[in-house]
PDB file of C-alpha atoms in Angstrom:
ATOM      1  CA  UNK A   1       0.111  -0.162  -0.082  1.00 59.00           C
ATOM      2  CA  UNK A   2       2.525   2.698   1.417  1.00 63.00           C
ATOM      3  CA  UNK A   3       0.622   5.336   0.042  1.00 70.00           C
ATOM      4  CA  UNK A   4       0.054   9.280   1.790  1.00 79.00           C
ATOM      5  CA  UNK A   5      -3.044   9.544   3.317  1.00 76.00           C
ATOM      6  CA  UNK A   6      -5.305  12.281   3.843  1.00 71.00           C
ATOM      7  CA  UNK A   7      -5.859  14.047   6.552  1.00 73.00           C
ATOM      8  CA  UNK A   8      -9.501  12.644   7.593  1.00 72.00           C
ATOM      9  CA  UNK A   9      -7.963   9.071   7.099  1.00 89.00           C
ATOM     10  CA  UNK A  10      -4.860   9.401   9.142  1.00 95.00           C
ATOM     11  CA  UNK A  11      -4.775   7.403  12.105  1.00 97.00           C
ATOM     12  CA  UNK A  12      -3.169   7.949  15.455  1.00 98.00           C
ATOM     13  CA  UNK A  13      -0.350   5.427  16.185  1.00 99.00           C
ATOM     14  CA  UNK A  14       0.992   4.426  19.365  1.00 99.00           C
ATOM     15  CA  UNK A  15       4.462   2.712  18.773  1.00 99.00           C
ATOM     16  CA  UNK A  16       6.216   1.276  22.119  1.00 98.00           C
ATOM     17  CA  UNK A  17      10.119   1.691  21.508  1.00 96.00           C
ATOM     18  CA  UNK A  18       9.807   4.407  18.992  1.00 97.00           C
ATOM     19  CA  UNK A  19      13.789   5.258  18.758  1.00 95.00           C
ATOM     20  CA  UNK A  20      14.701   1.235  18.722  1.00 93.00           C
ATOM     21  CA  UNK A  21      16.075  -0.631  15.655  1.00 94.00           C
ATOM     22  CA  UNK A  22      12.376  -1.885  14.155  1.00 96.00           C
ATOM     23  CA  UNK A  23      10.270   1.337  15.722  1.00 97.00           C
ATOM     24  CA  UNK A  24      12.222   3.994  14.638  1.00 97.00           C
ATOM     25  CA  UNK A  25      12.047   2.523  10.860  1.00 98.00           C
ATOM     26  CA  UNK A  26       8.295   1.988  11.495  1.00 98.00           C
ATOM     27  CA  UNK A  27       7.741   5.741  12.831  1.00 98.00           C
ATOM     28  CA  UNK A  28       9.488   7.079  10.083  1.00 98.00           C
ATOM     29  CA  UNK A  29       7.334   4.981   7.728  1.00 98.00           C
ATOM     30  CA  UNK A  30       4.005   6.081   9.610  1.00 98.00           C
ATOM     31  CA  UNK A  31       4.933   9.560   9.602  1.00 98.00           C
ATOM     32  CA  UNK A  32       5.786   9.364   5.867  1.00 96.00           C
ATOM     33  CA  UNK A  33       2.192   8.419   5.202  1.00 97.00           C
ATOM     34  CA  UNK A  34       0.583  11.151   6.849  1.00 97.00           C
ATOM     35  CA  UNK A  35      -0.287   9.828  10.247  1.00 98.00           C
ATOM     36  CA  UNK A  36       0.198  10.702  13.503  1.00 98.00           C
ATOM     37  CA  UNK A  37       2.552   9.022  15.959  1.00 99.00           C
ATOM     38  CA  UNK A  38       2.743   8.931  19.417  1.00 99.00           C
ATOM     39  CA  UNK A  39       6.157   7.277  20.521  1.00 98.00           C
ATOM     40  CA  UNK A  40       6.076   5.626  23.904  1.00 98.00           C
ATOM     41  CA  UNK A  41       9.524   4.843  25.883  1.00 96.00           C
ATOM     42  CA  UNK A  42      11.859   6.041  28.469  1.00 94.00           C
ATOM     43  CA  UNK A  43      13.688   8.119  26.009  1.00 95.00           C
ATOM     44  CA  UNK A  44      11.047   8.732  22.851  1.00 97.00           C
ATOM     45  CA  UNK A  45      12.557  12.338  22.044  1.00 96.00           C
ATOM     46  CA  UNK A  46      15.679  10.107  20.564  1.00 96.00           C
ATOM     47  CA  UNK A  47      13.643   9.592  17.490  1.00 97.00           C
ATOM     48  CA  UNK A  48      13.628  13.542  16.794  1.00 97.00           C
ATOM     49  CA  UNK A  49      10.939  15.903  16.422  1.00 96.00           C
ATOM     50  CA  UNK A  50       8.130  16.243  13.682  1.00 96.00           C
ATOM     51  CA  UNK A  51       4.685  17.811  13.875  1.00 96.00           C
ATOM     52  CA  UNK A  52       2.909  14.375  13.497  1.00 97.00           C
ATOM     53  CA  UNK A  53       5.318  13.053  15.950  1.00 98.00           C
ATOM     54  CA  UNK A  54       4.091  13.229  20.011  1.00 98.00           C
ATOM     55  CA  UNK A  55       6.820  11.853  22.758  1.00 98.00           C
ATOM     56  CA  UNK A  56       5.561   9.963  25.932  1.00 98.00           C
ATOM     57  CA  UNK A  57       7.715   9.434  28.190  1.00 97.00           C
ATOM     58  CA  UNK A  58       6.875   6.116  30.208  1.00 96.00           C
ATOM     59  CA  UNK A  59       8.866   3.003  30.945  1.00 94.00           C
ATOM     60  CA  UNK A  60       6.517   0.029  30.095  1.00 94.00           C
ATOM     61  CA  UNK A  61       8.895  -2.014  32.503  1.00 91.00           C
ATOM     62  CA  UNK A  62       7.994  -0.085  35.645  1.00 94.00           C
ATOM     63  CA  UNK A  63       4.425   1.512  34.943  1.00 95.00           C
ATOM     64  CA  UNK A  64       1.582   0.141  36.410  1.00 96.00           C
ATOM     65  CA  UNK A  65      -1.286  -1.361  34.274  1.00 98.00           C
ATOM     66  CA  UNK A  66      -3.655   1.557  34.868  1.00 98.00           C
ATOM     67  CA  UNK A  67      -0.942   4.358  34.146  1.00 98.00           C
ATOM     68  CA  UNK A  68      -0.241   2.519  30.555  1.00 98.00           C
ATOM     69  CA  UNK A  69      -3.887   2.250  29.829  1.00 98.00           C
ATOM     70  CA  UNK A  70      -3.961   6.166  30.158  1.00 98.00           C
ATOM     71  CA  UNK A  71      -1.157   6.548  27.649  1.00 98.00           C
ATOM     72  CA  UNK A  72      -2.794   4.141  25.320  1.00 98.00           C
ATOM     73  CA  UNK A  73      -6.420   5.851  25.420  1.00 97.00           C
ATOM     74  CA  UNK A  74      -7.420   7.561  22.083  1.00 95.00           C
ATOM     75  CA  UNK A  75      -5.001   5.681  20.186  1.00 98.00           C
ATOM     76  CA  UNK A  76      -6.335   4.058  17.022  1.00 98.00           C
ATOM     77  CA  UNK A  77      -3.546   1.404  16.851  1.00 99.00           C
ATOM     78  CA  UNK A  78      -0.597   0.764  19.261  1.00 99.00           C
ATOM     79  CA  UNK A  79       2.200  -1.474  17.970  1.00 99.00           C
ATOM     80  CA  UNK A  80       4.244  -2.940  20.524  1.00 98.00           C
ATOM     81  CA  UNK A  81       8.391  -2.625  19.143  1.00 96.00           C
ATOM     82  CA  UNK A  82       9.508  -3.284  22.858  1.00 92.00           C
ATOM     83  CA  UNK A  83      12.907  -4.426  23.510  1.00 76.00           C
ATOM     84  CA  UNK A  84      14.765  -4.856  26.925  1.00 60.00           C
ATOM     85  CA  UNK A  85      16.417  -1.424  28.281  1.00 44.00           C
ATOM     86  CA  UNK A  86      20.143  -3.073  28.419  1.00 44.00           C
ATOM     87  CA  UNK A  87      22.423  -3.720  25.932  1.00 52.00           C
ATOM     88  CA  UNK A  88      24.295  -6.798  24.604  1.00 51.00           C
ATOM     89  CA  UNK A  89      24.078 -10.002  26.752  1.00 53.00           C
ATOM     90  CA  UNK A  90      22.079  -8.652  29.297  1.00 55.00           C
ATOM     91  CA  UNK A  91      19.337  -7.467  27.299  1.00 54.00           C
ATOM     92  CA  UNK A  92      17.985 -11.398  26.400  1.00 55.00           C
ATOM     93  CA  UNK A  93      16.337 -12.273  29.311  1.00 73.00           C
ATOM     94  CA  UNK A  94      13.084 -14.370  29.379  1.00 75.00           C
ATOM     95  CA  UNK A  95      10.865 -13.479  32.310  1.00 81.00           C
ATOM     96  CA  UNK A  96      11.133  -9.608  32.107  1.00 86.00           C
ATOM     97  CA  UNK A  97      10.141  -9.918  28.259  1.00 89.00           C
ATOM     98  CA  UNK A  98       7.176 -11.834  29.081  1.00 92.00           C
ATOM     99  CA  UNK A  99       5.968  -9.775  32.321  1.00 93.00           C
ATOM    100  CA  UNK A 100       6.209  -6.515  30.291  1.00 94.00           C
ATOM    101  CA  UNK A 101       4.378  -8.265  27.465  1.00 96.00           C
ATOM    102  CA  UNK A 102       1.464  -9.361  30.120  1.00 97.00           C
ATOM    103  CA  UNK A 103       1.511  -6.190  31.494  1.00 97.00           C
ATOM    104  CA  UNK A 104       1.221  -4.115  27.915  1.00 98.00           C
ATOM    105  CA  UNK A 105      -1.693  -6.508  26.734  1.00 98.00           C
ATOM    106  CA  UNK A 106      -3.861  -5.684  29.984  1.00 98.00           C
ATOM    107  CA  UNK A 107      -2.931  -2.018  29.366  1.00 98.00           C
ATOM    108  CA  UNK A 108      -4.115  -2.135  26.181  1.00 99.00           C
ATOM    109  CA  UNK A 109      -7.638  -4.103  27.008  1.00 98.00           C
ATOM    110  CA  UNK A 110      -8.292  -1.558  29.932  1.00 98.00           C
ATOM    111  CA  UNK A 111      -7.541   1.267  27.683  1.00 98.00           C
ATOM    112  CA  UNK A 112      -9.894  -0.582  24.907  1.00 98.00           C
ATOM    113  CA  UNK A 113      -7.526  -0.029  22.130  1.00 98.00           C
ATOM    114  CA  UNK A 114      -8.717  -0.760  18.429  1.00 98.00           C
ATOM    115  CA  UNK A 115      -6.014  -2.752  17.105  1.00 99.00           C
ATOM    116  CA  UNK A 116      -2.910  -4.103  18.718  1.00 99.00           C
ATOM    117  CA  UNK A 117      -0.070  -5.113  16.624  1.00 99.00           C
ATOM    118  CA  UNK A 118       2.566  -7.391  18.351  1.00 98.00           C
ATOM    119  CA  UNK A 119       5.693  -7.478  17.080  1.00 97.00           C
ATOM    120  CA  UNK A 120       6.959 -10.579  18.453  1.00 94.00           C
ATOM    121  CA  UNK A 121       9.976 -12.925  17.522  1.00 92.00           C
ATOM    122  CA  UNK A 122      10.691 -15.443  14.681  1.00 93.00           C
ATOM    123  CA  UNK A 123      10.965 -18.304  17.655  1.00 92.00           C
ATOM    124  CA  UNK A 124       6.989 -18.522  17.440  1.00 95.00           C
ATOM    125  CA  UNK A 125       7.063 -19.618  13.708  1.00 96.00           C
ATOM    126  CA  UNK A 126       6.069 -23.458  13.376  1.00 96.00           C
ATOM    127  CA  UNK A 127       8.274 -25.604  11.218  1.00 94.00           C
ATOM    128  CA  UNK A 128       6.476 -26.301   7.689  1.00 92.00           C
ATOM    129  CA  UNK A 129       3.677 -28.821   7.991  1.00 88.00           C
ATOM    130  CA  UNK A 130       4.124 -29.385  11.740  1.00 87.00           C
ATOM    131  CA  UNK A 131       1.867 -27.386  13.879  1.00 85.00           C
ATOM    132  CA  UNK A 132       3.188 -28.264  16.997  1.00 88.00           C
ATOM    133  CA  UNK A 133       6.719 -28.013  16.314  1.00 92.00           C
ATOM    134  CA  UNK A 134       8.219 -24.149  16.678  1.00 93.00           C
ATOM    135  CA  UNK A 135      11.390 -23.571  14.849  1.00 93.00           C
ATOM    136  CA  UNK A 136      13.227 -23.856  18.310  1.00 89.00           C
ATOM    137  CA  UNK A 137      12.218 -26.905  18.881  1.00 89.00           C
ATOM    138  CA  UNK A 138      14.091 -27.995  15.595  1.00 90.00           C
ATOM    139  CA  UNK A 139      17.829 -29.299  16.268  1.00 86.00           C
ATOM    140  CA  UNK A 140      19.092 -27.983  13.085  1.00 90.00           C
ATOM    141  CA  UNK A 141      17.369 -24.429  12.871  1.00 92.00           C
ATOM    142  CA  UNK A 142      19.704 -22.511  15.691  1.00 92.00           C
ATOM    143  CA  UNK A 143      22.688 -23.432  13.604  1.00 94.00           C
ATOM    144  CA  UNK A 144      21.371 -22.883  10.294  1.00 96.00           C
ATOM    145  CA  UNK A 145      20.197 -19.387  11.561  1.00 95.00           C
ATOM    146  CA  UNK A 146      23.686 -18.427  13.136  1.00 94.00           C
ATOM    147  CA  UNK A 147      25.387 -19.418  10.262  1.00 97.00           C
ATOM    148  CA  UNK A 148      23.012 -17.587   8.045  1.00 98.00           C
ATOM    149  CA  UNK A 149      23.975 -14.172   9.975  1.00 96.00           C
ATOM    150  CA  UNK A 150      27.628 -14.781   9.854  1.00 97.00           C
ATOM    151  CA  UNK A 151      27.270 -15.255   6.360  1.00 97.00           C
ATOM    152  CA  UNK A 152      25.839 -11.750   5.336  1.00 98.00           C
ATOM    153  CA  UNK A 153      28.305  -8.578   6.385  1.00 97.00           C
ATOM    154  CA  UNK A 154      25.064  -6.413   7.055  1.00 97.00           C
ATOM    155  CA  UNK A 155      23.736  -8.783   9.664  1.00 97.00           C
ATOM    156  CA  UNK A 156      27.076  -9.148  11.117  1.00 96.00           C
ATOM    157  CA  UNK A 157      27.817  -5.371  11.449  1.00 95.00           C
ATOM    158  CA  UNK A 158      24.161  -4.939  12.910  1.00 94.00           C
ATOM    159  CA  UNK A 159      25.195  -7.627  15.245  1.00 91.00           C
ATOM    160  CA  UNK A 160      28.167  -6.064  16.472  1.00 91.00           C
ATOM    161  CA  UNK A 161      26.538  -2.685  16.851  1.00 88.00           C
ATOM    162  CA  UNK A 162      23.996  -4.042  19.036  1.00 82.00           C
ATOM    163  CA  UNK A 163      25.705  -6.679  20.813  1.00 76.00           C
ATOM    164  CA  UNK A 164      29.032  -5.712  21.641  1.00 75.00           C
ATOM    165  CA  UNK A 165      31.267  -8.626  22.515  1.00 72.00           C
ATOM    166  CA  UNK A 166      28.954 -11.126  21.101  1.00 70.00           C
ATOM    167  CA  UNK A 167      29.131  -9.333  17.943  1.00 81.00           C
ATOM    168  CA  UNK A 168      32.983  -9.595  18.296  1.00 86.00           C
ATOM    169  CA  UNK A 169      32.803 -13.276  18.032  1.00 90.00           C
ATOM    170  CA  UNK A 170      30.485 -13.567  15.138  1.00 93.00           C
ATOM    171  CA  UNK A 171      33.012 -11.150  13.313  1.00 95.00           C
ATOM    172  CA  UNK A 172      35.762 -13.599  13.994  1.00 96.00           C
ATOM    173  CA  UNK A 173      33.445 -16.545  12.748  1.00 96.00           C
ATOM    174  CA  UNK A 174      32.420 -14.905   9.743  1.00 97.00           C
ATOM    175  CA  UNK A 175      35.929 -14.235   8.538  1.00 98.00           C
ATOM    176  CA  UNK A 176      36.835 -17.962   9.511  1.00 98.00           C
ATOM    177  CA  UNK A 177      33.977 -19.201   7.630  1.00 98.00           C
ATOM    178  CA  UNK A 178      34.655 -17.098   4.419  1.00 98.00           C
ATOM    179  CA  UNK A 179      38.526 -18.514   4.515  1.00 98.00           C
ATOM    180  CA  UNK A 180      37.236 -21.903   4.484  1.00 96.00           C
ATOM    181  CA  UNK A 181      34.734 -21.392   2.002  1.00 95.00           C
ATOM    182  CA  UNK A 182      37.282 -19.464  -0.492  1.00 96.00           C
ATOM    183  CA  UNK A 183      39.959 -22.526   0.196  1.00 97.00           C
ATOM    184  CA  UNK A 184      42.077 -20.348   2.634  1.00 97.00           C
ATOM    185  CA  UNK A 185      41.392 -22.342   5.901  1.00 96.00           C
ATOM    186  CA  UNK A 186      43.808 -22.953   8.234  1.00 97.00           C
ATOM    187  CA  UNK A 187      43.982 -25.219  11.712  1.00 97.00           C
ATOM    188  CA  UNK A 188      43.138 -21.793  13.470  1.00 97.00           C
ATOM    189  CA  UNK A 189      40.083 -20.834  11.114  1.00 98.00           C
ATOM    190  CA  UNK A 190      38.850 -24.338  11.849  1.00 97.00           C
ATOM    191  CA  UNK A 191      39.121 -24.317  15.476  1.00 98.00           C
ATOM    192  CA  UNK A 192      37.278 -20.746  15.368  1.00 97.00           C
ATOM    193  CA  UNK A 193      34.263 -22.539  13.777  1.00 97.00           C
ATOM    194  CA  UNK A 194      34.385 -25.211  15.926  1.00 97.00           C
ATOM    195  CA  UNK A 195      34.619 -23.684  19.058  1.00 95.00           C
ATOM    196  CA  UNK A 196      31.695 -20.904  17.814  1.00 94.00           C
ATOM    197  CA  UNK A 197      29.541 -23.914  16.728  1.00 94.00           C
ATOM    198  CA  UNK A 198      29.765 -25.919  19.697  1.00 94.00           C
ATOM    199  CA  UNK A 199      29.037 -22.674  21.873  1.00 88.00           C
ATOM    200  CA  UNK A 200      25.854 -22.199  19.906  1.00 87.00           C
ATOM    201  CA  UNK A 201      24.639 -25.751  20.295  1.00 87.00           C
ATOM    202  CA  UNK A 202      25.482 -25.730  24.144  1.00 85.00           C
ATOM    203  CA  UNK A 203      25.064 -22.124  25.721  1.00 74.00           C
ATOM    204  CA  UNK A 204      23.946 -19.293  22.991  1.00 76.00           C
ATOM    205  CA  UNK A 205      22.369 -16.725  25.652  1.00 73.00           C
ATOM    206  CA  UNK A 206      20.431 -15.300  22.678  1.00 77.00           C
ATOM    207  CA  UNK A 207      18.426 -18.492  22.919  1.00 80.00           C
ATOM    208  CA  UNK A 208      16.910 -17.116  26.099  1.00 81.00           C
ATOM    209  CA  UNK A 209      15.397 -13.979  24.494  1.00 79.00           C
ATOM    210  CA  UNK A 210      14.487 -16.021  21.435  1.00 84.00           C
ATOM    211  CA  UNK A 211      12.341 -18.516  23.613  1.00 88.00           C
ATOM    212  CA  UNK A 212      10.718 -15.783  25.355  1.00 88.00           C
ATOM    213  CA  UNK A 213       9.596 -14.252  22.198  1.00 88.00           C
ATOM    214  CA  UNK A 214       7.814 -17.630  21.345  1.00 91.00           C
ATOM    215  CA  UNK A 215       6.204 -18.032  24.349  1.00 94.00           C
ATOM    216  CA  UNK A 216       4.787 -14.388  24.187  1.00 95.00           C
ATOM    217  CA  UNK A 217       2.923 -15.590  21.613  1.00 96.00           C
ATOM    218  CA  UNK A 218       0.623 -18.088  24.153  1.00 96.00           C
ATOM    219  CA  UNK A 219      -1.110 -14.853  25.373  1.00 97.00           C
ATOM    220  CA  UNK A 220      -2.547 -14.183  21.428  1.00 98.00           C
ATOM    221  CA  UNK A 221      -3.051 -17.848  20.204  1.00 97.00           C
ATOM    222  CA  UNK A 222      -7.110 -18.290  20.512  1.00 97.00           C
ATOM    223  CA  UNK A 223      -7.413 -15.038  22.407  1.00 98.00           C
ATOM    224  CA  UNK A 224     -10.337 -13.162  20.341  1.00 98.00           C
ATOM    225  CA  UNK A 225     -10.983 -10.919  23.714  1.00 98.00           C
ATOM    226  CA  UNK A 226      -9.096  -7.994  21.974  1.00 98.00           C
ATOM    227  CA  UNK A 227      -8.385  -7.022  18.410  1.00 99.00           C
ATOM    228  CA  UNK A 228      -4.448  -8.129  17.587  1.00 99.00           C
ATOM    229  CA  UNK A 229      -2.215  -9.150  15.390  1.00 99.00           C
ATOM    230  CA  UNK A 230       0.833 -10.816  15.674  1.00 98.00           C
ATOM    231  CA  UNK A 231       3.810 -10.215  13.286  1.00 98.00           C
ATOM    232  CA  UNK A 232       7.140 -12.625  13.713  1.00 97.00           C
ATOM    233  CA  UNK A 233       9.780 -11.482  11.374  1.00 96.00           C
ATOM    234  CA  UNK A 234      11.392 -13.463   9.178  1.00 96.00           C
ATOM    235  CA  UNK A 235      14.410 -15.016  10.293  1.00 95.00           C
ATOM    236  CA  UNK A 236      17.094 -12.856   8.785  1.00 97.00           C
ATOM    237  CA  UNK A 237      15.577  -9.617  10.182  1.00 97.00           C
ATOM    238  CA  UNK A 238      18.030  -6.800  10.199  1.00 97.00           C
ATOM    239  CA  UNK A 239      19.205  -3.047   8.545  1.00 97.00           C
ATOM    240  CA  UNK A 240      18.379  -2.965   4.847  1.00 97.00           C
ATOM    241  CA  UNK A 241      17.123  -1.053   1.843  1.00 96.00           C
ATOM    242  CA  UNK A 242      13.545  -0.334   1.514  1.00 97.00           C
ATOM    243  CA  UNK A 243      12.175  -2.101  -1.301  1.00 96.00           C
ATOM    244  CA  UNK A 244       8.269  -2.116  -0.911  1.00 96.00           C
ATOM    245  CA  UNK A 245       8.341  -5.831  -2.049  1.00 97.00           C
ATOM    246  CA  UNK A 246       7.790  -8.533   0.377  1.00 98.00           C
ATOM    247  CA  UNK A 247       5.695 -11.896   0.471  1.00 98.00           C
ATOM    248  CA  UNK A 248       3.375 -12.660   3.538  1.00 98.00           C
ATOM    249  CA  UNK A 249       2.892 -15.999   4.934  1.00 98.00           C
ATOM    250  CA  UNK A 250       0.999 -17.370   8.012  1.00 98.00           C
ATOM    251  CA  UNK A 251       2.238 -19.480  11.258  1.00 97.00           C
ATOM    252  CA  UNK A 252       4.962 -21.061   9.410  1.00 96.00           C
ATOM    253  CA  UNK A 253       8.912 -20.260   9.102  1.00 96.00           C
ATOM    254  CA  UNK A 254       9.162 -18.963   5.329  1.00 96.00           C
ATOM    255  CA  UNK A 255      12.090 -21.076   3.668  1.00 97.00           C
ATOM    256  CA  UNK A 256      13.875 -20.962   0.354  1.00 96.00           C
ATOM    257  CA  UNK A 257      13.307 -23.885  -2.157  1.00 94.00           C
ATOM    258  CA  UNK A 258      10.637 -26.122  -1.315  1.00 93.00           C
ATOM    259  CA  UNK A 259       8.582 -24.467   1.684  1.00 90.00           C
ATOM    260  CA  UNK A 260       7.513 -27.655   2.792  1.00 89.00           C
ATOM    261  CA  UNK A 261      10.672 -29.371   3.177  1.00 89.00           C
ATOM    262  CA  UNK A 262      12.083 -28.612   6.660  1.00 87.00           C
ATOM    263  CA  UNK A 263      14.891 -30.652   6.530  1.00 87.00           C
ATOM    264  CA  UNK A 264      18.949 -29.224   6.127  1.00 91.00           C
ATOM    265  CA  UNK A 265      18.130 -25.428   6.833  1.00 95.00           C
ATOM    266  CA  UNK A 266      21.573 -24.159   5.514  1.00 96.00           C
ATOM    267  CA  UNK A 267      21.216 -21.122   3.134  1.00 96.00           C
ATOM    268  CA  UNK A 268      17.333 -21.739   3.368  1.00 97.00           C
ATOM    269  CA  UNK A 269      16.335 -19.368   5.356  1.00 97.00           C
ATOM    270  CA  UNK A 270      14.388 -15.466   4.568  1.00 98.00           C
ATOM    271  CA  UNK A 271      15.157 -12.684   6.096  1.00 98.00           C
ATOM    272  CA  UNK A 272      13.481  -8.529   5.410  1.00 98.00           C
ATOM    273  CA  UNK A 273      14.798  -5.064   6.316  1.00 98.00           C
ATOM    274  CA  UNK A 274      13.423  -3.525   8.813  1.00 97.00           C
ATOM    275  CA  UNK A 275      12.400  -0.491   6.337  1.00 98.00           C
ATOM    276  CA  UNK A 276      10.123  -3.456   4.410  1.00 98.00           C
ATOM    277  CA  UNK A 277       9.006  -5.154   7.500  1.00 98.00           C
ATOM    278  CA  UNK A 278       7.729  -1.415   8.913  1.00 98.00           C
ATOM    279  CA  UNK A 279       5.254  -1.258   5.309  1.00 98.00           C
ATOM    280  CA  UNK A 280       4.222  -4.639   5.945  1.00 99.00           C
ATOM    281  CA  UNK A 281       3.428  -3.676   9.697  1.00 99.00           C
ATOM    282  CA  UNK A 282       2.095   0.142   8.457  1.00 98.00           C
ATOM    283  CA  UNK A 283      -0.064  -1.602   5.682  1.00 98.00           C
ATOM    284  CA  UNK A 284      -1.557  -3.844   8.519  1.00 98.00           C
ATOM    285  CA  UNK A 285      -2.210  -0.962  10.610  1.00 98.00           C
ATOM    286  CA  UNK A 286      -4.221   0.740   8.197  1.00 98.00           C
ATOM    287  CA  UNK A 287      -6.187  -2.346   6.489  1.00 97.00           C
ATOM    288  CA  UNK A 288      -6.313  -4.790   9.929  1.00 98.00           C
ATOM    289  CA  UNK A 289      -6.712  -7.903   7.445  1.00 98.00           C
ATOM    290  CA  UNK A 290      -4.998  -9.797   9.768  1.00 99.00           C
ATOM    291  CA  UNK A 291      -6.905  -9.863  12.893  1.00 99.00           C
ATOM    292  CA  UNK A 292      -6.285 -12.737  15.274  1.00 99.00           C
ATOM    293  CA  UNK A 293      -3.652 -13.747  12.848  1.00 99.00           C
ATOM    294  CA  UNK A 294       0.262 -14.823  13.131  1.00 98.00           C
ATOM    295  CA  UNK A 295       2.172 -13.800  10.389  1.00 98.00           C
ATOM    296  CA  UNK A 296       5.662 -13.115   9.084  1.00 98.00           C
ATOM    297  CA  UNK A 297       6.974 -11.309   6.003  1.00 98.00           C
ATOM    298  CA  UNK A 298      10.198 -11.927   3.805  1.00 98.00           C
ATOM    299  CA  UNK A 299      11.619  -9.933   0.965  1.00 98.00           C
ATOM    300  CA  UNK A 300      15.181 -10.095  -1.189  1.00 96.00           C
ATOM    301  CA  UNK A 301      17.969  -9.574   0.626  1.00 97.00           C
ATOM    302  CA  UNK A 302      20.365  -9.738  -2.110  1.00 95.00           C
ATOM    303  CA  UNK A 303      21.702  -6.317  -1.576  1.00 96.00           C
ATOM    304  CA  UNK A 304      24.147  -6.754   1.576  1.00 97.00           C
ATOM    305  CA  UNK A 305      25.397  -3.702   2.259  1.00 97.00           C
ATOM    306  CA  UNK A 306      25.323  -2.392   5.855  1.00 96.00           C
ATOM    307  CA  UNK A 307      22.846   0.410   6.547  1.00 95.00           C
ATOM    308  CA  UNK A 308      21.905   1.826   9.809  1.00 94.00           C
ATOM    309  CA  UNK A 309      20.317   0.558  12.447  1.00 94.00           C
ATOM    310  CA  UNK A 310      18.286   3.436  13.755  1.00 94.00           C
ATOM    311  CA  UNK A 311      16.944   5.930  11.567  1.00 96.00           C
ATOM    312  CA  UNK A 312      15.856   9.424  13.494  1.00 96.00           C
ATOM    313  CA  UNK A 313      13.249  12.107  12.064  1.00 93.00           C
ATOM    314  CA  UNK A 314      13.935  15.293   9.876  1.00 76.00           C
ATOM    315  CA  UNK A 315      11.530  18.108  11.395  1.00 58.00           C
ATOM    316  CA  UNK A 316       9.228  19.143   8.627  1.00 47.00           C
ATOM    317  CA  UNK A 317      10.383  22.423   8.544  1.00 45.00           C
ATOM    318  CA  UNK A 318      13.689  21.272   7.423  1.00 44.00           C
ATOM    319  CA  UNK A 319      12.367  19.274   4.222  1.00 38.00           C
TER     320      UNK A 319
END
């Protein structure tokens, strides 16, 4: 869709986490379409200023349900782009994410928000043809996911920016994989690969957060007490160009090749840029055709040029 709306059709969107990765791209998309955006976070002013952007400083992790409901009042759509405050591995915590999600849902219901868009994680998607096995139950998915991230310069750069020391290990792993692939491998590069993949199999701290994202879907599945939609970004979700071209899938992990074949996932995972997912979310906020559905979107990520992890607003007076 992605067209500019007339003033009488403009909606009031609340975005939880407006200055973060996905939230900043979404706010930019919505404002460029002519909607009014209310940014809700501890520091929503970090996004910048615009005549159609209002900042409300509210920490969803500490605010009470009634307080949050007051923040959500009179909003047509609320999009949850919440991510934990801490940087690096300390942000990847199971219980805080679930507790905040629970609180937000209760506040949404109390405020009688007309439509709630939950941006979850890839972990809640099911393996093709298997509606009881999430991707995290598949023994090959996590390693295929980590390998795919390492094979992308754009994704590796993004992870370095977000995760600090954890990103440094990923960079070494990427360099070692490239050396092996180009016939330049050594005993050292082989050992780096073995060590990294051993860690991924045994004790990857990111799994805790991904598991929390998976479990959060249980708040929604089968729940028709309020109007919601749950979007799980496809596996390789990262910064990238805005193309406007993407495909939608429901419930299941999108795969390259035979989409119904869940075996050998190496080089078969799809992804999408934050800019393109923002289009899909904005479309859904306007059209609301996926109410009570769990869906994903994917696009062509052939362009592997690193792009900013966050965007900011340019005041309308400067355009």
